[in-house]
Amino acid sequence: MSCETDTIETVRNSDQRMTPQRLLVLSAIRHSGEHININQIHAQVKKAYPIINISTIYRNVAVLKELRLISETYKTDGETLYEWIGDHTHMHMMCRDCNDMIEIDDKYLDSFKKDIRDDFGFNIDIDHLAISGLCKPCKQLEQVGYDN
Amino acid sequence: MSCETDTIETVRNSDQRMTPQRLLVLSAIRHSGEHININQIHAQVKKAYPIINISTIYRNVAVLKELRLISETYKTDGETLYEWIGDHTHMHMMCRDCNDMIEIDDKYLDSFKKDIRDDFGFNIDIDHLAISGLCKPCKQLEQVGYDN
DNA sequence: TTTGCACCTGCATTTTTTTGCAATAAGCAT
DNA sequence: ATGCTTATTGCAAAAAAATGCAGGTGCAAA
């Protein structure tokens, strides 16, 4: 896989080493459908490398996040999810009632980002935010007067 | 303080009770300058109520957050901060290099919120997000070719 | 290929956060 | 005021996450 090669280069070019453990963490995240949490990564990596320690997972995830190869999303219910940063960057909207998450293309942020850059000089990362709110169905339930 | 009265009503109207512990957590957050973390809340409450348990702080913070009296912000460096939700709602931009945080008025989100509501029916909360990015000074350093 | 240095790992330990449970107390109704 | 129901608390214990350290290992340079 050539994309794997890019990844390895990215890691090496930054004074970091590509260890088997790190590679496994990386591919667990990449090959999971979309979002994956620490325990799922651990379980996945264990299949190929049973003795790996959970702290190694934590530390590798921190490194990969730092390198911006993966994104970290704090769900509003507390869970932390990781995701491969591919080309279709997006953000997350999470419903505060049903906890459902929808993905929204980054293009919606374009003008917001521009305003912030113009007025504050702050350059927003197209990082993955879990923005909380009320999804359509829950909003409708609320309007019907059906409390919670 | 009449505002305190409103708060107490909010709590009572939702099947929750206003205990001395809860009130102290509430005012610790309210009277802190802006952001405050769990340990700071704990330390603050202890002054008036020395035997309070840290788990009580965690649980009260969760309740107050649920009631939307306080906001919870995950900084990109991992720290979790709490803040009283007053009238001047705002969001946070945190620099991924220097970790400095700036506050930005919610009005900047208005058109973004409208777009999301129109296209997805999702109603974004004016919650406090810590959006990561590069602040002006760090961006300039980067452009000078001064790595990290 | 070999060497050397700095990064990484696993393990043990500490710190932080969550949870179960019995006792307590808030606050509504009488 | 008093009693009753049930949320809340403190404590202990569990679970989750972070950290220190000594030995192992990637990998660039010789």
Tab-separated table of C-alpha atoms (C1' of nucleotides) in Angstrom:
chain	number	residue	atom	x	y	z
A	1	MET	CA	0.000	0.000	0.000
A	2	SER	CA	1.560	3.208	-1.092
A	3	CYS	CA	-0.453	5.285	1.319
A	4	GLU	CA	1.113	3.319	4.124
A	5	THR	CA	4.476	4.428	2.805
A	6	ASP	CA	3.483	8.065	3.043
A	7	THR	CA	2.473	7.541	6.594
A	8	ILE	CA	5.734	5.930	7.487
A	9	GLU	CA	7.593	8.811	5.943
A	10	THR	CA	5.550	11.295	7.882
A	11	VAL	CA	6.435	9.561	11.099
A	12	ARG	CA	10.115	9.235	10.322
A	13	ASN	CA	10.462	12.793	9.190
A	14	SER	CA	9.573	13.989	12.609
A	15	ASP	CA	12.125	12.335	14.829
A	16	GLN	CA	9.764	9.528	15.588
A	17	ARG	CA	10.235	5.866	14.849
A	18	MET	CA	7.977	3.466	13.098
A	19	THR	CA	7.672	0.513	15.388
A	20	PRO	CA	5.493	-2.508	14.756
A	21	GLN	CA	3.272	-1.431	17.613
A	22	ARG	CA	2.837	1.998	16.152
A	23	LEU	CA	2.099	0.634	12.735
A	24	LEU	CA	-0.554	-1.641	14.155
A	25	VAL	CA	-2.229	1.191	16.018
A	26	LEU	CA	-2.158	3.188	12.870
A	27	SER	CA	-3.756	0.547	10.725
A	28	ALA	CA	-6.323	-0.352	13.346
A	29	ILE	CA	-7.547	3.211	13.180
A	30	ARG	CA	-7.278	3.459	9.458
A	31	HIS	CA	-9.098	0.258	8.729
A	32	SER	CA	-11.842	0.681	11.245
A	33	GLY	CA	-14.937	1.941	9.540
A	34	GLU	CA	-14.967	5.436	10.912
A	35	HIS	CA	-14.626	6.114	14.606
A	36	ILE	CA	-12.891	3.879	17.057
A	37	ASN	CA	-12.137	4.183	20.743
A	38	ILE	CA	-9.068	3.218	22.776
A	39	ASN	CA	-10.385	-0.174	23.832
A	40	GLN	CA	-11.345	-1.083	20.321
A	41	ILE	CA	-7.904	-0.119	19.084
A	42	HIS	CA	-6.339	-2.179	21.832
A	43	ALA	CA	-8.479	-5.201	21.024
A	44	GLN	CA	-7.709	-4.871	17.358
A	45	VAL	CA	-3.950	-4.588	17.812
A	46	LYS	CA	-3.925	-7.480	20.250
A	47	LYS	CA	-5.083	-9.816	17.521
A	48	ALA	CA	-1.775	-9.418	15.746
A	49	TYR	CA	0.347	-8.570	18.758
A	50	PRO	CA	-1.121	-10.088	21.903
A	51	ILE	CA	1.327	-8.757	24.481
A	52	ILE	CA	0.882	-5.106	23.696
A	53	ASN	CA	0.284	-2.928	26.700
A	54	ILE	CA	-2.601	-0.496	26.885
A	55	SER	CA	-0.234	2.311	27.775
A	56	THR	CA	1.494	1.814	24.466
A	57	ILE	CA	-1.817	2.387	22.762
A	58	TYR	CA	-2.371	5.589	24.688
A	59	ARG	CA	1.075	6.870	23.902
A	60	ASN	CA	0.936	6.023	20.243
A	61	VAL	CA	-2.432	7.584	19.816
A	62	ALA	CA	-1.007	10.748	21.384
A	63	VAL	CA	1.903	10.747	18.958
A	64	LEU	CA	-0.239	10.129	15.898
A	65	LYS	CA	-2.591	12.841	16.982
A	66	GLU	CA	0.318	15.210	17.429
A	67	LEU	CA	1.448	14.384	13.906
A	68	ARG	CA	-2.081	15.066	12.742
A	69	LEU	CA	-2.429	11.663	11.147
A	70	ILE	CA	-5.466	10.905	13.242
A	71	SER	CA	-8.056	13.094	14.871
A	72	GLU	CA	-9.395	12.918	18.358
A	73	THR	CA	-13.032	13.706	19.003
A	74	TYR	CA	-14.495	14.176	22.445
A	75	LYS	CA	-18.089	13.161	22.298
A	76	THR	CA	-20.372	15.185	24.475
A	77	ASP	CA	-21.160	12.041	26.419
A	78	GLY	CA	-17.537	11.697	27.399
A	79	GLU	CA	-16.289	9.027	25.053
A	80	THR	CA	-13.173	9.816	23.071
A	81	LEU	CA	-13.025	8.614	19.504
A	82	TYR	CA	-10.194	8.442	17.018
A	83	GLU	CA	-10.381	8.615	13.309
A	84	TRP	CA	-8.060	8.506	10.372
A	85	ILE	CA	-7.693	11.920	8.756
A	86	GLY	CA	-8.364	11.236	5.116
A	87	ASP	CA	-9.264	13.636	2.363
A	88	HIS	CA	-12.910	14.086	3.156
A	89	THR	CA	-12.411	16.123	6.295
A	90	HIS	CA	-15.535	16.699	8.263
A	91	MET	CA	-16.822	17.628	11.656
A	92	HIS	CA	-19.296	15.947	13.945
A	93	MET	CA	-22.581	17.109	15.318
A	94	MET	CA	-23.779	15.120	18.272
A	95	CYS	CA	-27.312	15.263	19.587
A	96	ARG	CA	-27.484	15.988	23.278
A	97	ASP	CA	-30.664	13.919	23.621
A	98	CYS	CA	-30.206	10.785	21.535
A	99	ASN	CA	-26.401	10.936	21.218
A	100	ASP	CA	-26.571	10.278	17.524
A	101	MET	CA	-23.736	11.740	15.510
A	102	ILE	CA	-23.895	13.157	12.034
A	103	GLU	CA	-20.963	14.155	9.897
A	104	ILE	CA	-20.864	17.481	8.161
A	105	ASP	CA	-18.507	18.539	5.454
A	106	ASP	CA	-15.867	21.079	6.336
A	107	LYS	CA	-16.966	23.389	3.575
A	108	TYR	CA	-19.653	24.652	5.924
A	109	LEU	CA	-16.915	26.129	8.046
A	110	ASP	CA	-15.193	28.015	5.266
A	111	SER	CA	-16.652	31.433	5.794
A	112	PHE	CA	-16.470	31.091	9.561
A	113	LYS	CA	-12.805	30.218	9.294
A	114	LYS	CA	-12.191	33.165	7.051
A	115	ASP	CA	-13.873	35.578	9.456
A	116	ILE	CA	-11.816	34.328	12.365
A	117	ARG	CA	-8.614	34.545	10.393
A	118	ASP	CA	-9.404	38.043	9.181
A	119	ASP	CA	-10.451	39.398	12.553
A	120	PHE	CA	-8.159	37.549	14.928
A	121	GLY	CA	-5.368	36.103	12.843
A	122	PHE	CA	-6.280	32.714	14.261
A	123	ASN	CA	-6.003	29.811	11.829
A	124	ILE	CA	-8.563	27.164	12.647
A	125	ASP	CA	-7.600	23.562	12.037
A	126	ILE	CA	-10.062	21.547	10.061
A	127	ASP	CA	-10.035	19.333	13.098
A	128	HIS	CA	-12.862	17.115	14.108
A	129	LEU	CA	-15.094	18.753	16.607
A	130	ALA	CA	-18.050	17.120	18.207
A	131	ILE	CA	-20.434	20.009	18.376
A	132	SER	CA	-23.438	19.398	20.541
A	133	GLY	CA	-26.983	20.333	19.785
A	134	LEU	CA	-30.393	18.919	19.039
A	135	CYS	CA	-30.962	16.779	16.003
A	136	LYS	CA	-34.044	17.129	13.859
A	137	PRO	CA	-36.105	14.286	15.336
A	138	CYS	CA	-35.342	15.258	18.926
A	139	LYS	CA	-36.128	18.873	18.188
A	140	GLN	CA	-39.505	17.842	16.835
A	141	LEU	CA	-40.286	15.750	19.885
A	142	GLU	CA	-39.433	18.742	22.037
A	143	GLN	CA	-41.793	20.981	20.105
A	144	VAL	CA	-44.655	18.547	20.474
A	145	GLY	CA	-44.329	19.244	24.153
A	146	TYR	CA	-43.036	15.810	24.948
A	147	ASP	CA	-40.588	16.617	27.709
A	148	ASN	CA	-37.468	14.516	27.479
B	1	MET	CA	-28.271	37.758	45.019
B	2	SER	CA	-31.302	37.457	42.880
B	3	CYS	CA	-29.460	35.607	40.119
B	4	GLU	CA	-28.697	32.922	42.666
B	5	THR	CA	-32.434	32.546	43.154
B	6	ASP	CA	-32.979	31.867	39.478
B	7	THR	CA	-30.358	29.195	39.585
B	8	ILE	CA	-31.945	27.501	42.541
B	9	GLU	CA	-35.276	27.485	40.760
B	10	THR	CA	-33.710	25.961	37.674
B	11	VAL	CA	-32.301	23.151	39.754
B	12	ARG	CA	-35.477	22.486	41.693
B	13	ASN	CA	-37.676	22.536	38.642
B	14	SER	CA	-35.905	19.531	37.289
B	15	ASP	CA	-36.245	16.931	39.997
B	16	GLN	CA	-32.926	17.878	41.461
B	17	ARG	CA	-32.283	19.159	44.921
B	18	MET	CA	-30.300	22.148	45.977
B	19	THR	CA	-27.831	20.909	48.512
B	20	PRO	CA	-25.186	23.023	50.197
B	21	GLN	CA	-22.531	21.083	48.316
B	22	ARG	CA	-24.164	21.777	45.009
B	23	LEU	CA	-24.565	25.431	45.773
B	24	LEU	CA	-20.907	25.682	46.668
B	25	VAL	CA	-19.818	24.021	43.447
B	26	LEU	CA	-22.061	26.362	41.584
B	27	SER	CA	-20.690	29.491	43.157
B	28	ALA	CA	-17.114	28.310	42.907
B	29	ILE	CA	-17.583	28.136	39.167
B	30	ARG	CA	-19.555	31.318	38.966
B	31	HIS	CA	-17.161	33.390	40.987
B	32	SER	CA	-13.998	32.084	39.464
B	33	GLY	CA	-12.728	34.511	36.903
B	34	GLU	CA	-13.491	32.510	33.813
B	35	HIS	CA	-12.371	28.916	33.472
B	36	ILE	CA	-11.816	26.526	36.302
B	37	ASN	CA	-10.905	22.874	36.495
B	38	ILE	CA	-12.079	20.107	38.800
B	39	ASN	CA	-9.248	20.458	41.268
B	40	GLN	CA	-9.686	24.167	41.528
B	41	ILE	CA	-13.382	23.736	42.160
B	42	HIS	CA	-12.619	21.156	44.799
B	43	ALA	CA	-10.083	23.391	46.503
B	44	GLN	CA	-12.465	26.304	46.429
B	45	VAL	CA	-15.404	24.387	47.888
B	46	LYS	CA	-13.213	22.880	50.582
B	47	LYS	CA	-12.580	26.283	52.047
B	48	ALA	CA	-16.189	26.514	53.111
B	49	TYR	CA	-16.902	22.816	53.425
B	50	PRO	CA	-13.729	20.908	54.220
B	51	ILE	CA	-15.081	17.366	54.216
B	52	ILE	CA	-16.494	17.405	50.726
B	53	ASN	CA	-15.538	14.436	48.615
B	54	ILE	CA	-14.072	14.808	45.162
B	55	SER	CA	-16.688	12.463	43.740
B	56	THR	CA	-19.342	14.895	44.843
B	57	ILE	CA	-17.635	17.558	42.792
B	58	TYR	CA	-17.603	15.333	39.731
B	59	ARG	CA	-21.230	14.423	40.141
B	60	ASN	CA	-22.394	17.959	40.690
B	61	VAL	CA	-20.469	19.254	37.768
B	62	ALA	CA	-22.180	16.617	35.646
B	63	VAL	CA	-25.601	17.668	36.876
B	64	LEU	CA	-24.975	21.365	36.363
B	65	LYS	CA	-23.664	20.681	32.918
B	66	GLU	CA	-26.756	18.653	32.130
B	67	LEU	CA	-28.889	21.564	33.268
B	68	ARG	CA	-26.823	23.805	31.043
B	69	LEU	CA	-25.919	26.110	33.866
B	70	ILE	CA	-22.239	25.545	33.243
B	71	SER	CA	-20.286	24.591	30.180
B	72	GLU	CA	-17.559	22.026	29.851
B	73	THR	CA	-14.648	22.684	27.556
B	74	TYR	CA	-12.110	20.074	26.570
B	75	LYS	CA	-8.884	21.833	25.881
B	76	THR	CA	-6.846	20.358	23.100
B	77	ASP	CA	-4.101	19.595	25.600
B	78	GLY	CA	-6.475	17.367	27.513
B	79	GLU	CA	-7.516	19.548	30.419
B	80	THR	CA	-11.226	19.935	31.073
B	81	LEU	CA	-12.466	23.333	32.113
B	82	TYR	CA	-15.795	24.531	33.454
B	83	GLU	CA	-17.368	27.893	33.108
B	84	TRP	CA	-20.507	29.660	34.151
B	85	ILE	CA	-22.843	30.197	31.206
B	86	GLY	CA	-23.671	33.871	31.430
B	87	ASP	CA	-25.083	36.159	28.806
B	88	HIS	CA	-21.946	36.780	26.839
B	89	THR	CA	-21.744	33.315	25.330
B	90	HIS	CA	-18.574	32.642	23.478
B	91	MET	CA	-16.395	29.890	22.177
B	92	HIS	CA	-12.733	29.166	22.632
B	93	MET	CA	-9.911	28.970	20.179
B	94	MET	CA	-6.858	27.228	21.517
B	95	CYS	CA	-3.470	27.406	19.871
B	96	ARG	CA	-1.969	24.020	19.239
B	97	ASP	CA	1.525	25.382	19.696
B	98	CYS	CA	1.454	27.738	22.658
B	99	ASN	CA	-1.815	26.499	24.194
B	100	ASP	CA	-3.065	30.025	24.612
B	101	MET	CA	-6.828	30.388	24.504
B	102	ILE	CA	-8.778	33.272	23.075
B	103	GLU	CA	-12.489	33.831	23.413
B	104	ILE	CA	-14.614	34.629	20.435
B	105	ASP	CA	-18.135	35.906	20.473
B	106	ASP	CA	-20.854	33.528	19.382
B	107	LYS	CA	-22.095	35.942	16.748
B	108	TYR	CA	-19.337	34.629	14.515
B	109	LEU	CA	-21.173	31.334	14.453
B	110	ASP	CA	-24.537	32.745	13.464
B	111	SER	CA	-24.459	32.117	9.756
B	112	PHE	CA	-22.807	28.747	10.237
B	113	LYS	CA	-25.543	27.747	12.635
B	114	LYS	CA	-28.189	28.888	10.213
B	115	ASP	CA	-26.696	26.854	7.371
B	116	ILE	CA	-26.585	23.725	9.463
B	117	ARG	CA	-30.129	24.213	10.653
B	118	ASP	CA	-31.388	24.843	7.130
B	119	ASP	CA	-29.577	21.935	5.544
B	120	PHE	CA	-29.656	19.318	8.279
B	121	GLY	CA	-32.272	20.420	10.771
B	122	PHE	CA	-29.590	20.243	13.422
B	123	ASN	CA	-29.752	22.945	16.094
B	124	ILE	CA	-26.301	23.773	17.367
B	125	ASP	CA	-25.971	24.714	21.011
B	126	ILE	CA	-24.101	27.878	21.740
B	127	ASP	CA	-21.863	25.647	23.762
B	128	HIS	CA	-18.281	26.337	24.456
B	129	LEU	CA	-16.017	24.583	22.061
B	130	ALA	CA	-12.282	24.599	22.248
B	131	ILE	CA	-11.392	24.775	18.614
B	132	SER	CA	-7.775	24.138	17.897
B	133	GLY	CA	-5.594	25.994	15.470
B	134	LEU	CA	-2.637	28.280	15.224
B	135	CYS	CA	-2.689	31.697	16.825
B	136	LYS	CA	-1.288	34.743	15.103
B	137	PRO	CA	2.120	34.855	16.800
B	138	CYS	CA	2.728	31.118	16.352
B	139	LYS	CA	1.663	31.314	12.748
B	140	GLN	CA	4.182	34.062	12.131
B	141	LEU	CA	6.974	32.111	13.763
B	142	GLU	CA	6.093	29.212	11.511
B	143	GLN	CA	6.293	31.364	8.403
B	144	VAL	CA	9.701	32.681	9.364
B	145	GLY	CA	10.793	29.101	9.016
B	146	TYR	CA	11.414	28.722	12.691
B	147	ASP	CA	10.299	25.134	13.232
B	148	ASN	CA	8.260	24.611	16.370
C	1	DT	C1'	27.522	-4.168	8.703
C	2	DT	C1'	28.289	-2.124	12.908
C	3	DT	C1'	27.695	1.458	16.272
C	4	DG	C1'	25.497	4.807	19.067
C	5	DC	C1'	21.982	7.678	20.470
C	6	DA	C1'	17.461	8.815	21.310
C	7	DC	C1'	13.072	7.091	20.987
C	8	DC	C1'	9.893	3.271	22.502
C	9	DT	C1'	8.093	-0.447	25.056
C	10	DG	C1'	6.417	-3.144	28.934
C	11	DC	C1'	5.763	-3.222	33.567
C	12	DA	C1'	4.738	-1.286	37.914
C	13	DT	C1'	2.851	2.547	40.040
C	14	DT	C1'	0.375	6.786	40.555
C	15	DT	C1'	-3.199	9.781	39.434
C	16	DT	C1'	-7.731	10.768	37.797
C	17	DT	C1'	-12.475	9.617	37.136
C	18	DT	C1'	-16.366	6.578	37.798
C	19	DT	C1'	-19.385	3.516	40.344
C	20	DG	C1'	-21.934	0.754	44.226
C	21	DC	C1'	-24.006	1.184	48.413
C	22	DA	C1'	-25.813	2.408	52.942
C	23	DA	C1'	-26.844	6.466	55.456
C	24	DT	C1'	-28.447	11.160	55.152
C	25	DA	C1'	-31.274	14.932	54.088
C	26	DA	C1'	-34.162	17.945	50.607
C	27	DG	C1'	-38.570	19.295	49.985
C	28	DC	C1'	-43.426	18.064	48.971
C	29	DA	C1'	-47.710	16.814	51.211
C	30	DT	C1'	-50.112	16.429	55.223
D	1	DA	C1'	-44.133	21.005	62.387
D	2	DT	C1'	-43.811	15.988	60.888
D	3	DG	C1'	-43.394	12.175	57.989
D	4	DC	C1'	-42.299	10.138	53.527
D	5	DT	C1'	-40.200	9.576	49.239
D	6	DT	C1'	-36.235	9.649	46.708
D	7	DA	C1'	-32.170	12.383	45.203
D	8	DT	C1'	-27.685	13.029	47.134
D	9	DT	C1'	-23.595	12.286	49.866
D	10	DG	C1'	-19.332	10.112	51.681
D	11	DC	C1'	-16.656	6.345	51.617
D	12	DA	C1'	-14.487	2.542	49.558
D	13	DA	C1'	-13.366	0.192	45.703
D	14	DA	C1'	-13.028	-0.267	40.669
D	15	DA	C1'	-11.921	1.396	36.290
D	16	DA	C1'	-9.538	4.368	33.192
D	17	DA	C1'	-5.703	7.137	31.999
D	18	DA	C1'	-1.118	8.915	32.792
D	19	DT	C1'	3.717	8.488	34.263
D	20	DG	C1'	8.700	6.853	35.738
D	21	DC	C1'	12.039	3.888	34.665
D	22	DA	C1'	15.248	0.341	32.929
D	23	DG	C1'	15.962	-2.394	29.120
D	24	DG	C1'	15.130	-2.914	24.065
D	25	DT	C1'	15.204	-1.279	19.353
D	26	DG	C1'	14.771	1.767	15.109
D	27	DC	C1'	17.557	3.851	12.056
D	28	DA	C1'	21.008	7.116	10.432
D	29	DA	C1'	25.741	7.651	9.998
D	30	DA	C1'	30.125	5.708	9.894
